[in-house]
Short mmCIF file of N, CA and C in Angstrom, two decimals:
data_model
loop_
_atom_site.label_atom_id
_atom_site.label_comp_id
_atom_site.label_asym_id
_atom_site.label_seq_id
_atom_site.Cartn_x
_atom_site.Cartn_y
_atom_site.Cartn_z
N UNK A 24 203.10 -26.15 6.59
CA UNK A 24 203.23 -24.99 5.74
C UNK A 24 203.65 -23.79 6.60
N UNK A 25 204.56 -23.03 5.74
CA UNK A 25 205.20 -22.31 6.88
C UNK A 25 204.17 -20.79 6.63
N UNK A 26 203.74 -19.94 7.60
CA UNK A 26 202.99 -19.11 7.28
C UNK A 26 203.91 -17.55 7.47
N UNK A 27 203.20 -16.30 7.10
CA UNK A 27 203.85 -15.13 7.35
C UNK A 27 202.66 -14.07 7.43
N UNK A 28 202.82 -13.25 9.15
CA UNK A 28 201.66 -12.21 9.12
C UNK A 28 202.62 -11.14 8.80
N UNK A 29 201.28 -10.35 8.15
CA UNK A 29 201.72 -8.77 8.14
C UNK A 29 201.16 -7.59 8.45
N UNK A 30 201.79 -6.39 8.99
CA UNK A 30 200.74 -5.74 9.53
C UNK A 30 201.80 -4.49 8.46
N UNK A 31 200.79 -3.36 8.15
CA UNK A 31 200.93 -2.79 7.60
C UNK A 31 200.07 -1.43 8.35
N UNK A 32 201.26 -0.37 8.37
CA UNK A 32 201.58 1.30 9.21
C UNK A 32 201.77 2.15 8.40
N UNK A 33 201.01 2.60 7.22
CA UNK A 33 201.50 3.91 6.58
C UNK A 33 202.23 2.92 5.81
N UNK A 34 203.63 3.50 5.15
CA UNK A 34 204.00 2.81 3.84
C UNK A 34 205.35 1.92 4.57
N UNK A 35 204.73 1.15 5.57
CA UNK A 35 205.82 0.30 6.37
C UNK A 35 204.96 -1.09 6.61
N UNK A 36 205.83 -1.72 5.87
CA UNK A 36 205.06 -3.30 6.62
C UNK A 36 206.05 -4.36 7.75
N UNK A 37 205.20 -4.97 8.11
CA UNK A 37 205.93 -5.20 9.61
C UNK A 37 205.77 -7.39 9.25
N UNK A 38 207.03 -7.95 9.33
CA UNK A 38 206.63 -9.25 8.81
C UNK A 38 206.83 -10.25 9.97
N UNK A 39 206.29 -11.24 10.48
CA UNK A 39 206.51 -12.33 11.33
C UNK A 39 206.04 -13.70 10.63
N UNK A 40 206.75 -14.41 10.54
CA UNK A 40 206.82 -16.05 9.85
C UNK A 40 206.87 -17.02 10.76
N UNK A 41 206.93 -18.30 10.62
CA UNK A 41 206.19 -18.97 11.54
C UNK A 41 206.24 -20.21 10.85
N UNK A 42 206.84 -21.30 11.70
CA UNK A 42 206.76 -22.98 11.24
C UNK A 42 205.55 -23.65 11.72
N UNK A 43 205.52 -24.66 10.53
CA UNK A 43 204.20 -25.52 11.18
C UNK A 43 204.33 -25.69 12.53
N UNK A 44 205.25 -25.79 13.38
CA UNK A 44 205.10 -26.68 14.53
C UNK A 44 204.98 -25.37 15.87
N UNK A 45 204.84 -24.01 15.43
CA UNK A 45 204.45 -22.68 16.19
C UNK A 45 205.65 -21.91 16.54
N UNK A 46 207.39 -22.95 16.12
CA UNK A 46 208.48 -21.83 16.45
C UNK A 46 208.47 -20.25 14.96
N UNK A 47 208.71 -19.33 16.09
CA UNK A 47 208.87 -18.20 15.04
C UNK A 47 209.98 -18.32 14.25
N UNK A 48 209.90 -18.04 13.22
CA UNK A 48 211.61 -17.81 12.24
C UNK A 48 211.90 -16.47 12.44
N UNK A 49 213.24 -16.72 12.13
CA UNK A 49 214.10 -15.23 12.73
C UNK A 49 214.31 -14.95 11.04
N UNK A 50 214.47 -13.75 10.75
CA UNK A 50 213.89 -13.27 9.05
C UNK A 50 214.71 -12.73 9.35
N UNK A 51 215.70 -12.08 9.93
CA UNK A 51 216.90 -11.53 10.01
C UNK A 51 216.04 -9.76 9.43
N UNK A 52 217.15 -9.20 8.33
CA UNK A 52 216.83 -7.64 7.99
C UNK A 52 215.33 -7.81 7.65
N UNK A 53 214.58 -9.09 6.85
CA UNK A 53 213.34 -9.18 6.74
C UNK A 53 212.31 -9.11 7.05
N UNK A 54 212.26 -8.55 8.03
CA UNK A 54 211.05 -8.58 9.26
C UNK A 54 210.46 -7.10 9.10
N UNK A 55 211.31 -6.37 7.83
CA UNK A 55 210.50 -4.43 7.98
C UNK A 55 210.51 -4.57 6.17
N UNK A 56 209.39 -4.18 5.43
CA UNK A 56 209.78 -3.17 4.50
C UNK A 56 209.30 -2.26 4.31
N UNK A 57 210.05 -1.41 3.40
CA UNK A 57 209.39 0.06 3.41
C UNK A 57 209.44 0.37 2.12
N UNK A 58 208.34 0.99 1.82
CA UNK A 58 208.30 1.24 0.31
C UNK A 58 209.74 2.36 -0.13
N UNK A 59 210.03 2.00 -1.24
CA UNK A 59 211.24 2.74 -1.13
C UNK A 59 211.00 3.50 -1.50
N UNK A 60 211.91 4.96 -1.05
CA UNK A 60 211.49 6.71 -1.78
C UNK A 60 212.54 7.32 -2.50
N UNK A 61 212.26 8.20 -3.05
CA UNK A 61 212.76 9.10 -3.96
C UNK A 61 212.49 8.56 -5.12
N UNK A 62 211.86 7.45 -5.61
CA UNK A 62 211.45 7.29 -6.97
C UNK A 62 209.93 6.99 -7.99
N UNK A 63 209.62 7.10 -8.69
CA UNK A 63 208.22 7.58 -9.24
C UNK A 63 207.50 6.23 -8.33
N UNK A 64 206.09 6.92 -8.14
CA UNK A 64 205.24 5.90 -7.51
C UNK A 64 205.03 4.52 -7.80
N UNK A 65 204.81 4.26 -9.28
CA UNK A 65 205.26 3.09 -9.98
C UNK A 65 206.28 2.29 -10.14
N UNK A 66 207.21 2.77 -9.82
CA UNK A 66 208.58 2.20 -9.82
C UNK A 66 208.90 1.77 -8.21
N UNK A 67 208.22 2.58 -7.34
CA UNK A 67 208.49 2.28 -6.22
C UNK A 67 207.99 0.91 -5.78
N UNK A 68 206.44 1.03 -5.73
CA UNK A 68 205.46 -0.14 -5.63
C UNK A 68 206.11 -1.30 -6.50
N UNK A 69 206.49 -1.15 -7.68
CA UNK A 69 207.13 -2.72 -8.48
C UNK A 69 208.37 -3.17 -7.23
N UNK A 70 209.49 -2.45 -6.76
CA UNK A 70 210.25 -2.67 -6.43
C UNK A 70 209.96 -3.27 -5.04
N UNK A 71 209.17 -2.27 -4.10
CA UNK A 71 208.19 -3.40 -3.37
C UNK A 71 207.68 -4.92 -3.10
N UNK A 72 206.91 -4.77 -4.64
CA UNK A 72 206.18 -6.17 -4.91
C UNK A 72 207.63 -7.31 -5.04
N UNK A 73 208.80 -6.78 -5.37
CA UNK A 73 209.96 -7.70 -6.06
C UNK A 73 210.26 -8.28 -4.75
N UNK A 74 210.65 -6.64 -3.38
CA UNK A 74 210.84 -7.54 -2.37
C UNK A 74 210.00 -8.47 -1.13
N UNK A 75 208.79 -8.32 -1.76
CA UNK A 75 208.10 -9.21 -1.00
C UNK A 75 208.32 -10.45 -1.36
N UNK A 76 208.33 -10.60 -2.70
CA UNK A 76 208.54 -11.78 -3.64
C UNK A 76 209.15 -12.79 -3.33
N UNK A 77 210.77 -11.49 -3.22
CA UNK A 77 212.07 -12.53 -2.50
C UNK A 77 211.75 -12.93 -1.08
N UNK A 78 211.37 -12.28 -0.03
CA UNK A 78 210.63 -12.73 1.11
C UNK A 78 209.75 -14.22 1.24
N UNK A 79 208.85 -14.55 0.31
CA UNK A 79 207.79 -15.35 0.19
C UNK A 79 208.90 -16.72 -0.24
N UNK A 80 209.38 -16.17 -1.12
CA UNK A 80 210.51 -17.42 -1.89
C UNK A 80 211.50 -17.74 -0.91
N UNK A 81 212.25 -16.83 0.13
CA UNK A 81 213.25 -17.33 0.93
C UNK A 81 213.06 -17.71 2.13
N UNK A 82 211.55 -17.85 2.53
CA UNK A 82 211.28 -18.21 3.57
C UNK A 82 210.10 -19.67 3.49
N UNK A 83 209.99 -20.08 2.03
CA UNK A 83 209.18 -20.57 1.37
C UNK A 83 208.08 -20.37 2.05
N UNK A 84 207.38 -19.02 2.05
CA UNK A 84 205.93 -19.11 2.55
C UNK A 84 204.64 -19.95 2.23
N UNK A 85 203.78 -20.20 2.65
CA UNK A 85 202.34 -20.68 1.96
C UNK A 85 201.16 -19.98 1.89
N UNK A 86 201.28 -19.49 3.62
CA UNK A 86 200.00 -18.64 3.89
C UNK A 86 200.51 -17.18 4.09
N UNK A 87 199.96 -16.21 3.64
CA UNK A 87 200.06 -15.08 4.23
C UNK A 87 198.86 -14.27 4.44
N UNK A 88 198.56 -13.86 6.11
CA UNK A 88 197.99 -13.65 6.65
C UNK A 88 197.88 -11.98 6.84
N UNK A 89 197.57 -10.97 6.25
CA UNK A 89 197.23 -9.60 6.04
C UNK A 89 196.05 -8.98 7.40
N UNK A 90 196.54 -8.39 8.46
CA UNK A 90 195.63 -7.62 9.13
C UNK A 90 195.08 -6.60 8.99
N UNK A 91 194.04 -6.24 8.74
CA UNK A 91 193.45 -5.21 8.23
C UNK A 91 193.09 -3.83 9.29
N UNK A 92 193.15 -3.13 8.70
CA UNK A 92 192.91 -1.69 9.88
C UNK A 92 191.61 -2.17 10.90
N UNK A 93 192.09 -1.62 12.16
CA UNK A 93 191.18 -1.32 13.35
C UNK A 93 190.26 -0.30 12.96
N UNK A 94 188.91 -0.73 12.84
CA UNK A 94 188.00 0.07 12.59
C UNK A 94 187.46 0.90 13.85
N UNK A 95 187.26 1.96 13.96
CA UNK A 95 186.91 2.76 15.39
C UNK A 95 186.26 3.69 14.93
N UNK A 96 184.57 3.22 15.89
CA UNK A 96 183.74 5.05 15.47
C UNK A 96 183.98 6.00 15.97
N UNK A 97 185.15 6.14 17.04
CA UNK A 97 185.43 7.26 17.48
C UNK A 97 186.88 8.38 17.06
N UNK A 98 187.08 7.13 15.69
CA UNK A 98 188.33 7.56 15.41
C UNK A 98 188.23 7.42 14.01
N UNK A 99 188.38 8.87 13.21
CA UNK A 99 187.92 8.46 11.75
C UNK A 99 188.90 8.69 11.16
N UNK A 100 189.79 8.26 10.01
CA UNK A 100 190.97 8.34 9.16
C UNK A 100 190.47 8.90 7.88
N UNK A 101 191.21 10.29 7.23
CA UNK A 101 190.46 10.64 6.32
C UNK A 101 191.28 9.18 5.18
N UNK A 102 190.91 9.67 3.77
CA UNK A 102 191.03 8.71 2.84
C UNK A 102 192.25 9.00 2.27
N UNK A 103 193.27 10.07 2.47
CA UNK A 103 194.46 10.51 2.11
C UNK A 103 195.08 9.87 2.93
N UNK A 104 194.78 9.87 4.46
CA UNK A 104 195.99 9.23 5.59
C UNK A 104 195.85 7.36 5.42
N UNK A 105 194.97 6.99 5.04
CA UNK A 105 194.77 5.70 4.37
C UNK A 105 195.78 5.22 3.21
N UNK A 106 195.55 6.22 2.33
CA UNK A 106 195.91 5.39 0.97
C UNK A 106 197.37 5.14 1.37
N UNK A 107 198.25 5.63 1.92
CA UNK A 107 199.93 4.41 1.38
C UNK A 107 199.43 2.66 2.26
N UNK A 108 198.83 2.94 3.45
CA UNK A 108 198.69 1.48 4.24
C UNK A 108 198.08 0.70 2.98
N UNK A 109 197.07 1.46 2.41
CA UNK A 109 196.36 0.55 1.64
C UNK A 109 197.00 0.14 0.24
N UNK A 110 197.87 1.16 -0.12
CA UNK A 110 199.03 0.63 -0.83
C UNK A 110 199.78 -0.11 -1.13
N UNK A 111 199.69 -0.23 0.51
CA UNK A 111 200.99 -1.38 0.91
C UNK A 111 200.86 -2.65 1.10
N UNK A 112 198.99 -2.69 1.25
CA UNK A 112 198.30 -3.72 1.17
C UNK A 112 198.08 -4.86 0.19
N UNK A 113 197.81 -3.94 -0.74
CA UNK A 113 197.78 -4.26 -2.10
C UNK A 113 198.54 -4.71 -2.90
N UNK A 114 200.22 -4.48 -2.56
CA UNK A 114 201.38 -4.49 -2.70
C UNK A 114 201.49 -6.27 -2.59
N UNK A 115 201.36 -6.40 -1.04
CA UNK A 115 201.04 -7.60 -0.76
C UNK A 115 200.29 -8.96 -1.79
N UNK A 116 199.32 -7.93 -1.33
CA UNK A 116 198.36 -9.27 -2.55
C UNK A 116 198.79 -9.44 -3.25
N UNK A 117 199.27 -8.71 -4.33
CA UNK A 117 200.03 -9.04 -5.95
C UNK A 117 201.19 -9.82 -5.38
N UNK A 118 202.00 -9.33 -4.48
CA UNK A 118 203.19 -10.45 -5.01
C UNK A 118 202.81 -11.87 -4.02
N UNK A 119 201.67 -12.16 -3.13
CA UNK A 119 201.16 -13.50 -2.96
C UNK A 119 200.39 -14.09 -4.22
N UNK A 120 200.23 -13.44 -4.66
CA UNK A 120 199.23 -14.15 -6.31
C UNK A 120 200.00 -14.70 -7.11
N UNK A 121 201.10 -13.41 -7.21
CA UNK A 121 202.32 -13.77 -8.19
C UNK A 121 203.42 -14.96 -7.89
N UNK A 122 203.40 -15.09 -6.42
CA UNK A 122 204.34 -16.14 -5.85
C UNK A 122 202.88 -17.45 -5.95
N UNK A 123 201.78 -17.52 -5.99
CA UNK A 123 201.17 -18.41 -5.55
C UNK A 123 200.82 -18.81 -4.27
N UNK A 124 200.72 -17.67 -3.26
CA UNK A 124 200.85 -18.10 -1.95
C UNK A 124 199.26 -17.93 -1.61
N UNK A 125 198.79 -18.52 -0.81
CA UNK A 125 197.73 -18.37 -0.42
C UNK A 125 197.45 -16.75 0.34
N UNK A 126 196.50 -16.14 0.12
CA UNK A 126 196.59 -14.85 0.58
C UNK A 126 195.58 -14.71 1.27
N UNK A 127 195.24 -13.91 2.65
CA UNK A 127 193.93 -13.67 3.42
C UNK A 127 194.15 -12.52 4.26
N UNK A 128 193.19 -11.49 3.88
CA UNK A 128 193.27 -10.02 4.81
C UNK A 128 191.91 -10.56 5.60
N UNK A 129 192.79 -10.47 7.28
CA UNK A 129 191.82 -10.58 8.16
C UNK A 129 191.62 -9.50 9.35
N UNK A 130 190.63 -9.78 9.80
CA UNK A 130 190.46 -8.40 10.98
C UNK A 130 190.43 -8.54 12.52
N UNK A 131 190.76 -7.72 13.12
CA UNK A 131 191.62 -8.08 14.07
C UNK A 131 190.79 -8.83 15.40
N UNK A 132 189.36 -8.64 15.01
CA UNK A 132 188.01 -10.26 15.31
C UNK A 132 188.22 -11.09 15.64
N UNK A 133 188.78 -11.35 14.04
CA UNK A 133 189.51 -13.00 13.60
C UNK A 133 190.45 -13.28 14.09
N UNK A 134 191.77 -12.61 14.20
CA UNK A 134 192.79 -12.98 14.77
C UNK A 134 192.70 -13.43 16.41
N UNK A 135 191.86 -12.12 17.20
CA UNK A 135 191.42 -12.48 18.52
C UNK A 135 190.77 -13.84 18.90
N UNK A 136 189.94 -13.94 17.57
CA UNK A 136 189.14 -15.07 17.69
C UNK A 136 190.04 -16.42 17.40
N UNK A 137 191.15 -16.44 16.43
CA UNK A 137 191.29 -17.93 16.51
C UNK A 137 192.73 -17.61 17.59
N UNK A 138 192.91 -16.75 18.07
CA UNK A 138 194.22 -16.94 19.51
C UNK A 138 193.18 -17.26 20.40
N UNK A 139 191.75 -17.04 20.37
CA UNK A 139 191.01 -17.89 21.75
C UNK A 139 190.67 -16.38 22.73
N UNK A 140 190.72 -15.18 22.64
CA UNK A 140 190.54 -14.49 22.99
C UNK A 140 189.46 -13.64 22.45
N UNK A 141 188.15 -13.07 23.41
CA UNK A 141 186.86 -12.44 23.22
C UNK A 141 187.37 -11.07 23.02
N UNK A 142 188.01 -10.44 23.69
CA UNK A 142 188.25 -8.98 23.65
C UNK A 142 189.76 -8.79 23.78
N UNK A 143 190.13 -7.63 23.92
CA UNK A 143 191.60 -6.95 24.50
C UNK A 143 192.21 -6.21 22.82
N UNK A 144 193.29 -5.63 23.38
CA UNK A 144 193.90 -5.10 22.54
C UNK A 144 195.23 -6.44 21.81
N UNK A 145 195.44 -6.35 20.50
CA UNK A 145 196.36 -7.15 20.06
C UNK A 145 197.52 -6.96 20.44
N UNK A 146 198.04 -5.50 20.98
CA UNK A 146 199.30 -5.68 21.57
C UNK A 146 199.78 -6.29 22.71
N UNK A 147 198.76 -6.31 23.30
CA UNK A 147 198.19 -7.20 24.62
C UNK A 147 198.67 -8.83 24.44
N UNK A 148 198.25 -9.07 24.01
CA UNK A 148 197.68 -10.76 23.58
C UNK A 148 199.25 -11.18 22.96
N UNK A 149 199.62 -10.79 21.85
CA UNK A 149 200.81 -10.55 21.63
C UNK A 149 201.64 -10.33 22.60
N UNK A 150 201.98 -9.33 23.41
CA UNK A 150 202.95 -9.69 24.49
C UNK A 150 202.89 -10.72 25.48
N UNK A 151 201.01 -11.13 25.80
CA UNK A 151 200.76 -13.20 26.04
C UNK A 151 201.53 -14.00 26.17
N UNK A 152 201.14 -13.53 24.51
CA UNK A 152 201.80 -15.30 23.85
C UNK A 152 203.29 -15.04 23.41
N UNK A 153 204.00 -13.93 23.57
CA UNK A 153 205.55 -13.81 23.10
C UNK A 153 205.89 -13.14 24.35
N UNK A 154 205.95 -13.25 25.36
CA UNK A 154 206.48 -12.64 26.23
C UNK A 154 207.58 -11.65 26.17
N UNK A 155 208.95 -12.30 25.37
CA UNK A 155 209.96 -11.59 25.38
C UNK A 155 209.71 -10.87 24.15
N UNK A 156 210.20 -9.86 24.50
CA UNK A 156 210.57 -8.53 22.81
C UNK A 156 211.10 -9.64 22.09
N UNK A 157 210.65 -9.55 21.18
CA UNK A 157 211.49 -9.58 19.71
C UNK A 157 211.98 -8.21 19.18
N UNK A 158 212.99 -7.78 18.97
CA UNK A 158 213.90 -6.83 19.24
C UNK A 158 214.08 -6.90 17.63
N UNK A 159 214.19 -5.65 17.12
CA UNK A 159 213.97 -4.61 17.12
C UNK A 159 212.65 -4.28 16.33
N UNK A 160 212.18 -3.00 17.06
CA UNK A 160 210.80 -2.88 16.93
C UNK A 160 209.67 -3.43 16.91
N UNK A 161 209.82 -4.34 18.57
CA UNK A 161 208.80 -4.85 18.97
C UNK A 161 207.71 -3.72 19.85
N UNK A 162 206.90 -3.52 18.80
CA UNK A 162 205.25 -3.04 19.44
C UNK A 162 205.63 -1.48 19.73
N UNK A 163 204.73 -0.68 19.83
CA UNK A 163 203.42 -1.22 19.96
C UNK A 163 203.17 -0.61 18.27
N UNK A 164 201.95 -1.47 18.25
CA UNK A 164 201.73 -1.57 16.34
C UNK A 164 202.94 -1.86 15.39
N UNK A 165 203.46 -2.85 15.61
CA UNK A 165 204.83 -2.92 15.02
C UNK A 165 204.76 -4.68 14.36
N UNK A 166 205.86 -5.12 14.99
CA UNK A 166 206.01 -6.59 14.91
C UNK A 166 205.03 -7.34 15.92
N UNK A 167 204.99 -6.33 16.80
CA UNK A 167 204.00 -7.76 17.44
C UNK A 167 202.62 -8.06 17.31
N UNK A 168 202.01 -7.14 16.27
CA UNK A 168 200.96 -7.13 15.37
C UNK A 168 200.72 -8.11 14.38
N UNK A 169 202.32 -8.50 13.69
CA UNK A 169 202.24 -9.62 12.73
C UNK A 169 202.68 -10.40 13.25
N UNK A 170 203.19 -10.96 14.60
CA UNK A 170 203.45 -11.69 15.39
C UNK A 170 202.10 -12.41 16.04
N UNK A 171 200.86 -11.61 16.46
CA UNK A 171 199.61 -11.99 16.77
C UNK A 171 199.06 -12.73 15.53
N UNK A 172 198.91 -12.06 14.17
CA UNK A 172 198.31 -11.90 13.21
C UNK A 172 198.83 -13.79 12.54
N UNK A 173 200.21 -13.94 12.60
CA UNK A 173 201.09 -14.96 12.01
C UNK A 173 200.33 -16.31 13.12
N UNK A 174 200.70 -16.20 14.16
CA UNK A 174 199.81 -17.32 14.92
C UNK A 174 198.60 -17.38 15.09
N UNK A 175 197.85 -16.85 14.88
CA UNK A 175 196.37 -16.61 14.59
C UNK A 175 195.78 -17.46 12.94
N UNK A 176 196.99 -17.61 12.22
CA UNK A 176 197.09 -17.83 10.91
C UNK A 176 197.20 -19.51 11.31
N UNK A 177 198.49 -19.46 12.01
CA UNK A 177 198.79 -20.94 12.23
C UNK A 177 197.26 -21.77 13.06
N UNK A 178 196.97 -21.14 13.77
CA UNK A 178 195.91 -22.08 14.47
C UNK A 178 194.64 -22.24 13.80
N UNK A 179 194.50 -21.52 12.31
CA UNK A 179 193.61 -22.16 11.72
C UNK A 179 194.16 -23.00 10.97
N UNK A 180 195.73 -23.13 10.47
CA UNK A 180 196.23 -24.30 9.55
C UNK A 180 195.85 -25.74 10.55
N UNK A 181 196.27 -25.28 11.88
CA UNK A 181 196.51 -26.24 12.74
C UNK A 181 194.61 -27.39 12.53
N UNK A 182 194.21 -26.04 12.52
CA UNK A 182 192.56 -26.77 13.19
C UNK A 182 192.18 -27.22 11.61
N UNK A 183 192.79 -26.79 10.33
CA UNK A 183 192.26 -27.40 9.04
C UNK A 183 192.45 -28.74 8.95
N UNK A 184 193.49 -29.13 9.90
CA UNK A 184 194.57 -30.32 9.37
C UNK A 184 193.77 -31.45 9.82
#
C-alpha cells in the first residue's frame, strides 16, 4: 500500500508518498498545496479538499499519515495563529474519508518512535534517513517533515504485515 505524509505550516501543506518497498515517489508539482486565495473561505477549503482528492487518486494512496503540531511549554501559539494549520488539517481528513483512505494524525513521539529514534529533532532524522535534498523546499519544516512523517507510516505498515 502506497502511503502519503503530510505536514502542515499555516495554510501550506507539504506532501511525501512512498511505495511499499520504502522508494519515495516523485509527485512532481504535488508535493506543496496551498489553500488557494482571493476567494470566500468556503470555496477555498472545497477547492482544497478537490485537490487533495486528485492527489490521493493519482498516486493511489492508502495510508495517510497527518503530523500534528510540536507541542512546547515554552512556546505558546495563540488560537488565531493556529486556526489555518488546523484548517488545513481538517481539509485533509475530509478528503481521506471521502477518498476512503485510511487516515491517522500522529505526533511527532510516534513518528520518532517507529523511525527507531528516542529523541532529536525531525529535521534531523529526516536529513538521516534522506540524506540528499529533495529539492525544492527541502526543510527545515517543509518536505522533510512529511518525508520523516511518510516513513514512519511505512514502518508500521511494514511491522502490521
Amino acid at each position: 500500500m502506497r502511503a502519503l505524509g503530510v505536514h502542515a505550516a499555516s495554510d501550506v501543506l507539504w506532501f511525501a508518498a512512498v511505495e511499499p518497498d520504502g522508494t519515495l515517489i516523485d509527485l512532481g508539482n504535488a508535493y506543496r498545496l496551498d489553500l488557494p486565495k482571493g476567494l470566500d473561505t468556503g470555496q477555498a477549503l472545497i477547492i482544497a479538499r478537490k485537490d487533495i482528492c486528485r492527489v490521493l487518486r493519482a498516486y493511489d494512496i492508502g495510508l495517510v499519515w497527518l503530523l500534528s503540531a510540536e507541542y512546547d511549554k515554552r512556546f505558546k501559539q495563540g488560537y488565531h495563529a493556529l486556526v489555518p494549520r488546523i484548517t488545513m488539517e481538517t481539509v485533509v481528513a475530509f478528503a481521506a474519508a471521502e477518498e476512503d483512505v485510511e487516515f491517522r494524525r500522529v505526533a511527532r513521539e510516534t513518528v520518532r518512535s517507529r523511525l527507531g529514534y528516542d529523541s532529536g529533532k525531525l529535521q534531523e532524522i529526516a536529513v538521516e534517513l534522506v540524506p540528499e535534498k529533495i529539492t525544492p523546499n527541502w526543510g527545515p519544516n517543509k518536505r522533510d517533515l512529511a518525508v520523516a512523517t511518510v516513513l514512519a507510516a511505512l514502518s508500521e505498515l511494514q511491522d502490521s504485515q
